[in-house]
Short mmCIF file of C-alpha atoms in Angstrom, two decimals:
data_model
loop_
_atom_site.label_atom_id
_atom_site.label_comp_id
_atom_site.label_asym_id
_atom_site.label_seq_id
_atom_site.Cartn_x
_atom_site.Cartn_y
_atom_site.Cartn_z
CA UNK S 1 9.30 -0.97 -8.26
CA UNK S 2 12.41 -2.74 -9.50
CA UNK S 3 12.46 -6.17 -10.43
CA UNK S 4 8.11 -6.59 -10.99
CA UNK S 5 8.00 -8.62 -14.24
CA UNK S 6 5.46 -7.87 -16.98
CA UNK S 7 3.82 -11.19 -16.77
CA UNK S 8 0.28 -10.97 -16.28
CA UNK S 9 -0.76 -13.61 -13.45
CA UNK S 10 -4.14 -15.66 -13.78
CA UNK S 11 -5.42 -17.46 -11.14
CA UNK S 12 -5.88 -20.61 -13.75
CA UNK S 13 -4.05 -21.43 -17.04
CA UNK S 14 -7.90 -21.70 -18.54
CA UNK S 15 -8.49 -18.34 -18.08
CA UNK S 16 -5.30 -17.16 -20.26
CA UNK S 17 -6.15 -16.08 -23.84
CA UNK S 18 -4.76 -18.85 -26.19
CA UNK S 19 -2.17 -17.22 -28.02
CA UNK S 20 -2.55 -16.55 -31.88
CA UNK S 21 0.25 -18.58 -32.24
CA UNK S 22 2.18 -16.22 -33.88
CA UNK S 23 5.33 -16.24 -31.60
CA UNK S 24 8.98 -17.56 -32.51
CA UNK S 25 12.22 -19.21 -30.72
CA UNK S 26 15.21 -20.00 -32.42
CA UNK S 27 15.73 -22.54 -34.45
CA UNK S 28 18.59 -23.88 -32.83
CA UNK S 29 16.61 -23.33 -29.32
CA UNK S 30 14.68 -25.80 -30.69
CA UNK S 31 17.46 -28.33 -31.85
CA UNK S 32 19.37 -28.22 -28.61
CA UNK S 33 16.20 -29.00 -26.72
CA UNK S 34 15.60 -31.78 -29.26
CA UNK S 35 18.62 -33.06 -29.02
CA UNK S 36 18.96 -33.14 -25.32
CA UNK S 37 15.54 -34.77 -25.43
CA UNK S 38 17.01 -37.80 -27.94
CA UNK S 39 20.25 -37.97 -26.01
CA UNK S 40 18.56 -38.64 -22.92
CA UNK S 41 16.01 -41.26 -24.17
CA UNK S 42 19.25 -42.89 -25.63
CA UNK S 43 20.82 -43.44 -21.76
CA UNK S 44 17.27 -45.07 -21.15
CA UNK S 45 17.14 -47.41 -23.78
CA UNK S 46 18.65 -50.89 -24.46
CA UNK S 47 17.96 -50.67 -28.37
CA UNK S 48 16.95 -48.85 -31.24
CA UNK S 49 13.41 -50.13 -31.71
CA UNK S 50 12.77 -48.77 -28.11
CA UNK S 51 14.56 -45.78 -28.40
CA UNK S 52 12.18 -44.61 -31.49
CA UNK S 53 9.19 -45.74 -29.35
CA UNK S 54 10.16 -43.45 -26.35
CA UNK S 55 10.51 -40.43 -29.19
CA UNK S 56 7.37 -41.42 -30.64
CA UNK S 57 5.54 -41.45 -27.25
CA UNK S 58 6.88 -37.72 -26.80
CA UNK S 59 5.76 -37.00 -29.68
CA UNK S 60 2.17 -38.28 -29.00
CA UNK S 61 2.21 -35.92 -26.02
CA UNK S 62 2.96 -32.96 -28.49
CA UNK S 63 0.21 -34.84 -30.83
CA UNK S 64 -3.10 -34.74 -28.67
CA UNK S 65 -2.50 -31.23 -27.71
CA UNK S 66 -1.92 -29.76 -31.58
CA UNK S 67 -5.27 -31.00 -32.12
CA UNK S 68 -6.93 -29.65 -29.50
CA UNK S 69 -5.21 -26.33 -29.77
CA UNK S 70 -5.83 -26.20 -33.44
CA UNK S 71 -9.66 -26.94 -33.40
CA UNK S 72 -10.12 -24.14 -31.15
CA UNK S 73 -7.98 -21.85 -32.91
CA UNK S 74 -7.72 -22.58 -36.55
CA UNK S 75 -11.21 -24.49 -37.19
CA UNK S 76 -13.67 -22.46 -34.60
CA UNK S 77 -14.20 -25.35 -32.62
CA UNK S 78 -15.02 -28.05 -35.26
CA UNK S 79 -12.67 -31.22 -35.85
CA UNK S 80 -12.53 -33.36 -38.87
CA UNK S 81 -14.34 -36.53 -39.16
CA UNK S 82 -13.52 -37.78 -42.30
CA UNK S 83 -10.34 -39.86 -43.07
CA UNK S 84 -9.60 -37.81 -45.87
CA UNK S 85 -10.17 -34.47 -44.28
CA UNK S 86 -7.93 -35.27 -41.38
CA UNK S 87 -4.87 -36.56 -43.14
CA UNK S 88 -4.92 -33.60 -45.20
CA UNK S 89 -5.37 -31.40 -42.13
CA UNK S 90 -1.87 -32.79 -40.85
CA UNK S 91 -0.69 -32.42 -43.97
CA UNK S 92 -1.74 -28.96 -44.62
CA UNK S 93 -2.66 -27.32 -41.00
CA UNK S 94 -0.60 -28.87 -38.48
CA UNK S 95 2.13 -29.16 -40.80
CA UNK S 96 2.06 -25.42 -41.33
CA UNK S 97 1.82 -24.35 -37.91
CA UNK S 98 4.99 -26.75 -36.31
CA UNK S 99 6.86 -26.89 -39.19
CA UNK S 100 6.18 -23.28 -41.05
CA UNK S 101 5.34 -24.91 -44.09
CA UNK S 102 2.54 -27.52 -45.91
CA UNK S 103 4.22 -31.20 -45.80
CA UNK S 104 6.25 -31.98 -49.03
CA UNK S 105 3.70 -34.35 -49.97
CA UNK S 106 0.65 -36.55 -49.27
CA UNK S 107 0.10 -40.04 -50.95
CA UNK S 108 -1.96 -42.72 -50.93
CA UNK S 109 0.32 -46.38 -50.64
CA UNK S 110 0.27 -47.99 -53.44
CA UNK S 111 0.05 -51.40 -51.99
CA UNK S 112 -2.00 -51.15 -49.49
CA UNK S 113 -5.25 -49.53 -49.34
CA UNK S 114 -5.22 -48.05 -45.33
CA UNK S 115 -2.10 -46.84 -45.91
CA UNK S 116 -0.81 -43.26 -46.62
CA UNK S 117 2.72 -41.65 -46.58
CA UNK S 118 3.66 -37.86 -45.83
CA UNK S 119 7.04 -36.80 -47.00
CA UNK S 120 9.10 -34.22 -46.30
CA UNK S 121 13.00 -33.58 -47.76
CA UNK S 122 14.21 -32.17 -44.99
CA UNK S 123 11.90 -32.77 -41.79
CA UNK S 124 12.54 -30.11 -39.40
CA UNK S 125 13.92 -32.45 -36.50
CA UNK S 126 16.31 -34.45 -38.89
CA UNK S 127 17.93 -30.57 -39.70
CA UNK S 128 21.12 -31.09 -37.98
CA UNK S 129 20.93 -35.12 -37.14
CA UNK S 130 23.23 -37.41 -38.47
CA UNK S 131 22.93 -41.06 -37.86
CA UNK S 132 25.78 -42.79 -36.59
CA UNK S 133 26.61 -46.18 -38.47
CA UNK S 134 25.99 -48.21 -35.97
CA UNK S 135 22.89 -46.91 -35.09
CA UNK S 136 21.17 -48.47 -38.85
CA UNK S 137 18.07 -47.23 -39.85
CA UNK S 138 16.97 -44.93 -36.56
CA UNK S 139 15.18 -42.06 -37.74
CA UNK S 140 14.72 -39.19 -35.38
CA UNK S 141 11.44 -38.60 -37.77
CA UNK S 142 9.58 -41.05 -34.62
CA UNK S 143 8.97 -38.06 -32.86
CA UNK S 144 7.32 -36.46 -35.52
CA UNK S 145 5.69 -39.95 -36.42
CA UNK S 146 4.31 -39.88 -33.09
CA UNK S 147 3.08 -36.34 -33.23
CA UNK S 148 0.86 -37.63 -36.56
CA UNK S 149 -0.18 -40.46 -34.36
CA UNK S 150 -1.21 -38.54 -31.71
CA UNK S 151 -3.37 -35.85 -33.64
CA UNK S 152 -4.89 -38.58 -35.55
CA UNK S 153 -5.48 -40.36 -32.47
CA UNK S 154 -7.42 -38.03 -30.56
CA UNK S 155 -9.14 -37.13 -33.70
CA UNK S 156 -10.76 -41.17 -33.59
CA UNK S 157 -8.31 -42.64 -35.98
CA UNK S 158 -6.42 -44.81 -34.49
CA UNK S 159 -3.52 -45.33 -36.73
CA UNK S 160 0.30 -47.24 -36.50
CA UNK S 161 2.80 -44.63 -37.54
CA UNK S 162 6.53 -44.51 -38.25
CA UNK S 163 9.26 -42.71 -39.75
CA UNK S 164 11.52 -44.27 -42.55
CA UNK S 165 14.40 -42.45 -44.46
CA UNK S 166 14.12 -42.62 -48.05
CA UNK S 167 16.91 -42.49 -50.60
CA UNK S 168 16.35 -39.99 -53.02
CA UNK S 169 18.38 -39.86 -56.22
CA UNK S 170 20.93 -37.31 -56.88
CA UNK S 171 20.38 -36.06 -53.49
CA UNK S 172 22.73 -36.80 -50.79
CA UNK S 173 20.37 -36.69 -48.09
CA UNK S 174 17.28 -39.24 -47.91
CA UNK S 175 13.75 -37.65 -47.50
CA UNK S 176 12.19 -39.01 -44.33
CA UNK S 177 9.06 -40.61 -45.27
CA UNK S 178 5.96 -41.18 -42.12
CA UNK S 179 4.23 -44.15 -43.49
CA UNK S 180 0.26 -43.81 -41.71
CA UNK S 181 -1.12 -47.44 -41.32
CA UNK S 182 -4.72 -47.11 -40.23
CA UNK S 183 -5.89 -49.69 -37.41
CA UNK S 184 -8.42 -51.80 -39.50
CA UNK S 185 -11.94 -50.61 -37.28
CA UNK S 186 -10.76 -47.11 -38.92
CA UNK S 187 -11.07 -48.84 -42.92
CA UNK S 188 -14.07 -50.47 -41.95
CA UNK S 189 -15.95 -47.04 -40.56
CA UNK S 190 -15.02 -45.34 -44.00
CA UNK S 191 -16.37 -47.69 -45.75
CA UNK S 192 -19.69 -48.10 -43.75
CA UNK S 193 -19.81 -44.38 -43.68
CA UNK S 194 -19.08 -44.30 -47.71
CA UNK S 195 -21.78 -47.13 -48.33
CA UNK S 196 -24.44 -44.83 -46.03
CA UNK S 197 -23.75 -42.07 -48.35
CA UNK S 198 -24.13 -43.99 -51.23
CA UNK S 199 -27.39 -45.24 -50.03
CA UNK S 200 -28.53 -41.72 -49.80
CA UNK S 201 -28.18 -41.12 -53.26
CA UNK Z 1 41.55 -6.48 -36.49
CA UNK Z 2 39.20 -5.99 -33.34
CA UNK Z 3 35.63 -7.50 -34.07
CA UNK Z 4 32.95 -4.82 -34.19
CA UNK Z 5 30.90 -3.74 -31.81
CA UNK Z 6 28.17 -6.67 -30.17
CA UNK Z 7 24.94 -6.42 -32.05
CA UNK Z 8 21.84 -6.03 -30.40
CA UNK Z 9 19.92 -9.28 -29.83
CA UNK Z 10 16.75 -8.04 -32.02
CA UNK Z 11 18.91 -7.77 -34.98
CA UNK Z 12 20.65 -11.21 -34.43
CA UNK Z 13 16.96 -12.44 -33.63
CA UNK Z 14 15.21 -11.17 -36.77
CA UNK Z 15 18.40 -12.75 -39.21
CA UNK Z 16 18.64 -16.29 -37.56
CA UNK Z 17 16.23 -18.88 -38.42
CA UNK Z 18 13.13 -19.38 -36.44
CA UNK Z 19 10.16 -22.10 -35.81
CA UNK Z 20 6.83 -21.27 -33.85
CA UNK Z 21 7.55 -21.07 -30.46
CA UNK Z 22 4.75 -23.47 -29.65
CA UNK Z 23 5.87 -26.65 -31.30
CA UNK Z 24 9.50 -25.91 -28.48
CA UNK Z 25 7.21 -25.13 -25.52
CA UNK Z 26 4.93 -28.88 -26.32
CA UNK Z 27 8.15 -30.62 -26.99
CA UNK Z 28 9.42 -28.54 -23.88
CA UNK Z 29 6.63 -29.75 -21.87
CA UNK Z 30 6.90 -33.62 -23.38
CA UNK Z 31 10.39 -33.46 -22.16
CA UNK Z 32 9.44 -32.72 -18.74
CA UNK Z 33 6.45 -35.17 -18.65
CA UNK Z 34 8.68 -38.38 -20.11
CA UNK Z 35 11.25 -37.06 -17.10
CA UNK Z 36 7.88 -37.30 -14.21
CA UNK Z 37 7.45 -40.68 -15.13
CA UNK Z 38 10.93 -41.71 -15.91
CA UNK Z 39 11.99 -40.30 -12.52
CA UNK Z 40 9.56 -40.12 -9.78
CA UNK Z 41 11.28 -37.92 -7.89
CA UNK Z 42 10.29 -34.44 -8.94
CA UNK Z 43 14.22 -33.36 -7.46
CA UNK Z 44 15.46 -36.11 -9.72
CA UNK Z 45 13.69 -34.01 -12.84
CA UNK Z 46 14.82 -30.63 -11.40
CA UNK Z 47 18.68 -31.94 -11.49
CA UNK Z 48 18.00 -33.73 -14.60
CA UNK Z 49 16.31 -30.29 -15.86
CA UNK Z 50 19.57 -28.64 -14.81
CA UNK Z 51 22.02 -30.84 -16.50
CA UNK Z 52 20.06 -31.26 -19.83
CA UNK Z 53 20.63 -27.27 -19.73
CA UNK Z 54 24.16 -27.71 -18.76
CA UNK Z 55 24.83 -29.72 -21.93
CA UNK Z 56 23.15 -27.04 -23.67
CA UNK Z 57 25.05 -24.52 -21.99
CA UNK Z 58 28.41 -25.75 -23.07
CA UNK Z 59 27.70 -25.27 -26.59
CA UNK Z 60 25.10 -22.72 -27.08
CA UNK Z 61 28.01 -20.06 -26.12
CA UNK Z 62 29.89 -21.42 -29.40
CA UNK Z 63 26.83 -19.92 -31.19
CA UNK Z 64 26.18 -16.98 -29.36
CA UNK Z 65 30.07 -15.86 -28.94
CA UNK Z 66 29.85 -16.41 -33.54
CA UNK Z 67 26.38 -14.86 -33.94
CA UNK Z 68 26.62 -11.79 -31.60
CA UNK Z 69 30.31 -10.26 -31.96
CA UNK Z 70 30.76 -10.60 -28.31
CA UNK Z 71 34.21 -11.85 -28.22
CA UNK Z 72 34.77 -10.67 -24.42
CA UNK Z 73 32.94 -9.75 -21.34
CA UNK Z 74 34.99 -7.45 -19.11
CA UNK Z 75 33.81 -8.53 -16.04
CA UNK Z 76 30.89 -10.65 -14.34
CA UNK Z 77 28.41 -7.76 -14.71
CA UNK Z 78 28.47 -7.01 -18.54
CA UNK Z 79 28.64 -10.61 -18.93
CA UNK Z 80 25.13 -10.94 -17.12
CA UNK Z 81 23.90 -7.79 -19.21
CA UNK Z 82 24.90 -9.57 -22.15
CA UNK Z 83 23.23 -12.39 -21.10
CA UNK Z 84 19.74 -11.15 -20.27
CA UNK Z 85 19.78 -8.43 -23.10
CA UNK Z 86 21.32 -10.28 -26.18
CA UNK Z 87 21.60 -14.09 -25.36
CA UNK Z 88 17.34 -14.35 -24.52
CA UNK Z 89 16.80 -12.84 -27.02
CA UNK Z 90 18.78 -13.99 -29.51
CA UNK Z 91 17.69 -17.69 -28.41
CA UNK Z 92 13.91 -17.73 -27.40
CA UNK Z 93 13.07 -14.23 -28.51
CA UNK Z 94 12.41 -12.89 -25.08
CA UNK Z 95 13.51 -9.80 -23.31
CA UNK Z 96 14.96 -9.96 -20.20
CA UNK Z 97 16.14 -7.14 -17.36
CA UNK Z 98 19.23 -7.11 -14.79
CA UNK Z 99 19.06 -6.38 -11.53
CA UNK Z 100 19.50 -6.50 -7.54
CA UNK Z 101 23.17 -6.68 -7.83
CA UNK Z 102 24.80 -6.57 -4.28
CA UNK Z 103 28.01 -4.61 -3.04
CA UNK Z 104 30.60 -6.55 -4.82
CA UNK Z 105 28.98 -7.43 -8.33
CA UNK Z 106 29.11 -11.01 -7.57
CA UNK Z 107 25.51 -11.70 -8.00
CA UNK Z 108 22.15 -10.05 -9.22
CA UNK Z 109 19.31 -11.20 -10.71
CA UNK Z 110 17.81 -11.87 -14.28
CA UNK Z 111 13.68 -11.27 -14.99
CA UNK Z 112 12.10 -12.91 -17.73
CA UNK Z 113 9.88 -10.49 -19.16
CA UNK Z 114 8.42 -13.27 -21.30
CA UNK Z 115 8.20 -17.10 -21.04
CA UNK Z 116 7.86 -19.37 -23.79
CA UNK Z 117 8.58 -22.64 -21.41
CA UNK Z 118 5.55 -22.51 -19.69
CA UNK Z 119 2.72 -21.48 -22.35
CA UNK Z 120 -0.84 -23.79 -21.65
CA UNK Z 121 0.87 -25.20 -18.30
CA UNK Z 122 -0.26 -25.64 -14.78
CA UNK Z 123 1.42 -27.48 -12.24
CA UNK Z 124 -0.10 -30.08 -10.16
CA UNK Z 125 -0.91 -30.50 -6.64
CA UNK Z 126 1.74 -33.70 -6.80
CA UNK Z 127 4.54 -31.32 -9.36
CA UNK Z 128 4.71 -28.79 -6.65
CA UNK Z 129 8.47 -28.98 -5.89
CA UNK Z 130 9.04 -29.21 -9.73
CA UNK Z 131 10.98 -26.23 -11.10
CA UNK Z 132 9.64 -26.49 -14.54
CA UNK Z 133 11.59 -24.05 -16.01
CA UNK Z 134 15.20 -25.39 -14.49
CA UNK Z 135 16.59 -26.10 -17.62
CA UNK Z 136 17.11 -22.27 -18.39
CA UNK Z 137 19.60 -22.27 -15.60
CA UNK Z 138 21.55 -25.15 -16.20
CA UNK Z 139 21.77 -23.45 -19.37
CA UNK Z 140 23.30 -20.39 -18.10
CA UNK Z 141 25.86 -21.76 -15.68
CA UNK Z 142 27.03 -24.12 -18.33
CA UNK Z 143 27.29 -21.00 -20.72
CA UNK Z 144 29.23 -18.94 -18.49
CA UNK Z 145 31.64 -22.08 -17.53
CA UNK Z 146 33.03 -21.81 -21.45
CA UNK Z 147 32.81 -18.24 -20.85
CA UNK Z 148 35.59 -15.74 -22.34
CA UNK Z 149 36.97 -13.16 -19.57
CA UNK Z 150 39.69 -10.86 -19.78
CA UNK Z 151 41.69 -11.37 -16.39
CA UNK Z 152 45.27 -12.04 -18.20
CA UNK Z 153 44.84 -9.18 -20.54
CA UNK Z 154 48.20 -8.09 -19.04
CA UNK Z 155 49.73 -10.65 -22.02
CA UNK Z 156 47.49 -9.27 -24.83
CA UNK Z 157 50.96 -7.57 -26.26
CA UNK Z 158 52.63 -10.47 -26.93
CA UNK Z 159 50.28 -12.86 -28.67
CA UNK Z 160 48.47 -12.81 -31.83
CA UNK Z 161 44.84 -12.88 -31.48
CA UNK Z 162 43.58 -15.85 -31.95
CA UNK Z 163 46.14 -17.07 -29.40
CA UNK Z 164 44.64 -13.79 -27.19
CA UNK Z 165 41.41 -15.67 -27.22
CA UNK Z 166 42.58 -19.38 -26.44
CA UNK Z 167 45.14 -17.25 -23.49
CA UNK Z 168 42.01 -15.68 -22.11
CA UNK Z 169 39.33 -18.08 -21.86
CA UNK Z 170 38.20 -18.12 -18.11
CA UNK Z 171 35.57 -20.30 -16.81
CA UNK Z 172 32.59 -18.76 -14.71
CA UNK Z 173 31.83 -20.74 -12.08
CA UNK Z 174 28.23 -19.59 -10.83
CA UNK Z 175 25.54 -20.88 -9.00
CA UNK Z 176 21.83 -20.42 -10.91
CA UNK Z 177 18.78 -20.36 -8.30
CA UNK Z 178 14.88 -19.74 -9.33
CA UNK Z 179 14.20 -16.92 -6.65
CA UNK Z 180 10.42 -16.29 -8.23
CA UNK Z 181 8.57 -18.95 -10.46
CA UNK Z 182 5.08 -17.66 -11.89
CA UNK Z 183 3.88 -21.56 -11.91
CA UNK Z 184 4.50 -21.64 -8.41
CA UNK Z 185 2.47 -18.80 -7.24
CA UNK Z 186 4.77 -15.52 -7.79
CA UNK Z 187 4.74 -12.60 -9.91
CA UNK Z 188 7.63 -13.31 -12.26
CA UNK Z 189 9.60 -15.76 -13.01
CA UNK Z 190 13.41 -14.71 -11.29
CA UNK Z 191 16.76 -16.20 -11.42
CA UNK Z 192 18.90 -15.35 -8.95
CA UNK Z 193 22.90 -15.71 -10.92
CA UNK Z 194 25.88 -15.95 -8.21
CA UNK Z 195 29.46 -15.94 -9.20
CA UNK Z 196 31.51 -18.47 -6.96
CA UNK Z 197 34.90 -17.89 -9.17
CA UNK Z 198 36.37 -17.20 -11.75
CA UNK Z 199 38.99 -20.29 -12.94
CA UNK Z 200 41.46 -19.19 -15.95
CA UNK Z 201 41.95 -22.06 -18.16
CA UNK Z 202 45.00 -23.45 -18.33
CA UNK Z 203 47.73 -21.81 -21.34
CA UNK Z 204 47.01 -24.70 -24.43
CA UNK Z 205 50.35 -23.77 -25.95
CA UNK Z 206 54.35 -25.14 -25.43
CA UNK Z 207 56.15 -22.48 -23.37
CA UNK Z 208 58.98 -21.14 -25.64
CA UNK Z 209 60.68 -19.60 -22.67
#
């Protein structure tokens, strides 16, 4: 019969196989819808600080459900615990899977000891953004700041995260930085965890 | 020189660059969700669905008209060809079929063999009026409005080319409807593509004569 489409029906979106993950759009697909998604959080926005909030809360959205999808797919059901094990999991895994490659690079901040900062050069989002002038430091990295929040989130670490551009010498373009601040309960359970372990030695 | 012939969309799809099609269809759905609570109205998102693929629209066909050598549709039914078998594909890696045109070519449908919109989503009981997918046809009808046609191809002879392509540029007006929506109970997901008219744009240069 003409016109019967080849999509197999279930009766509820549980029941589907979760994909391997392994499909592609186009990159610009992508950057249209991303950009249609910034320039309507711009008409609902007064200012930049709550522009980059409204990104960041989209990107929370996109956050929770990596994580889940991930742990079922890529770690047979297990999720990490440790704070160490789940930065580099965003890092590494989740990184990978959005973004089609590991993050440029992890680090520990220097001058503070909850904090931690994953750089990229070129974050995929920031690909064909340029800030106008007026619009000072708004980084389009918040929605990608707030998919970090959101897998770390889920994962029980609450964290405050946020995107900064970075100059980077002899480079015209600055690397977008996403500075991780963990929420101080998540320092504390380390440490109680780290002193426990210690104990057991 | 004339351009060479269109390429298929799998060729254009393999060379242009790609990201997993699961990180568009969250930030696809996180789109939608923001517009739920933004709007209320679940006809306020479908219009807002629309026009977010209207801006699209407008200048994905700059892309598509560079990437795929398709300088000109004769008339409204290669154009809709082109569109299901090159421009989905090209895009969101999909295939996607023509059919049920009526009498006078003015309007058929387009089946999405594949969906990458709607992956891990459900609608509601309170979403049931939602169109989730709606942007895909604001994206369309804004395409097709910066369309190229060749109605004044009568003049071809006496203009260069480049000023052939500014002479011929004619704006499809059409009218995109969902006529089957898998989230909302049928068994594919159907746009139903009607051409109201077909507007020439006005000549951009002085008149010598």
């Amino acid at each position: 019969m003409i016109g019967v489409g080849k999509i197999k029906q279930y009766s509820n979106v549980l029941d589907k196989p979760l994909s391997k993950g392994k499909q592609e759009v186009s990159l610009s697909a992508f950057a249209f819808l991303f950009s249609e998604l910034v320039q309507y959080n711009q008409t609902q926005v007064d200012n930049i600080a709550e522009l980059e909030r409204r990104l960041e809360d989209a990107g929370y959205a996109v956050g929770a459900r990596v994580l889940e999808l991930l742990c079922h797919r890529e770690k047979g059901n297990r999720r990490e615990t440790r704070l160490l094990g789940i930065l580099s999991f965003v890092h590494s895994t989740v990184w990978k899977v959005l973004f089609g490659k590991v993050a440029d690079s992890l680090e520990k901040g220097t001058e503070h000891e909850d904090e931690y900062m994953i750089s990229e050069k070129e974050l995929l989002v920031n690909r064909f953004i340029s800030i106008p002038k007026d619009m000072g430091t708004f980084n389009c990295g918040a929605f990608v700041a707030g998919i970090v929040r959101g897998v770390l989130d889920s994962a029980g670490f609450p964290a405050v995260v946020t995107a900064h551009f970075v100059p980077v010498e002899g480079q015209q373009r600055p690397r977008t930085t996403i500075l991780i601040k963990f929420a101080e309960e998540v320092g504390a359970l380390s440490l109680t965890r780290y002193s426990s372990t210690q104990r057991m030695l | 020189m004339p351009p060479a012939g269109p390429r298929s969309g799998d060729a254009i799809f393999a060379s242009v660059e790609r990201v997993n099609a699961e990180l568009f269809t969250l930030t696809y759905g996180a789109t939608v969700r923001q517009l739920l609570t933004d709007l209320e109205e679940v006809e306020e998102v479908n219009k807002q669905l629309d026009q977010m693929g209207y801006n699209i629209g407008i200048r994905l066909i700059d892309e598509f008209l560079a990437k795929s050598n398709v300088s000109r549709c004769v008339d409204f039914k290669e154009t809709a060809e082109v569109i299901a078998k090159v421009g989905f594909k090209m895009f969101l890696g999909i295939a996607a079929t023509v059919t049920n045109w009526d009498a006078d070519g003015t309007c058929c449908s387009i089946i999405l063999d594949d969906n990458p919109l709607v992956d891990f989503v459900e609608l509601p009981d309170t979403c049931q009026g939602l169109y989730y997918c709606n942007i895909l046809s604001g994206v369309i009808r804004g395409a097709l409005e910066m369309c190229l046609g060749r109605d004044i191809a009568p003049y071809l002879k006496i203009v260069t080319d480049t000023q052939y392509l500014a002479f011929t540029k004619v704006s499809m007006k059409t009218e995109v409807t969902w006529l089957r929506d898998v989230l909302r109970g049928d068994d594919a997901y159907e746009l139903q593509v009607k051409l109201l008219k077909q507007v020439p744009e006005e000549y951009p240069y002085k008149d010598d004569e």
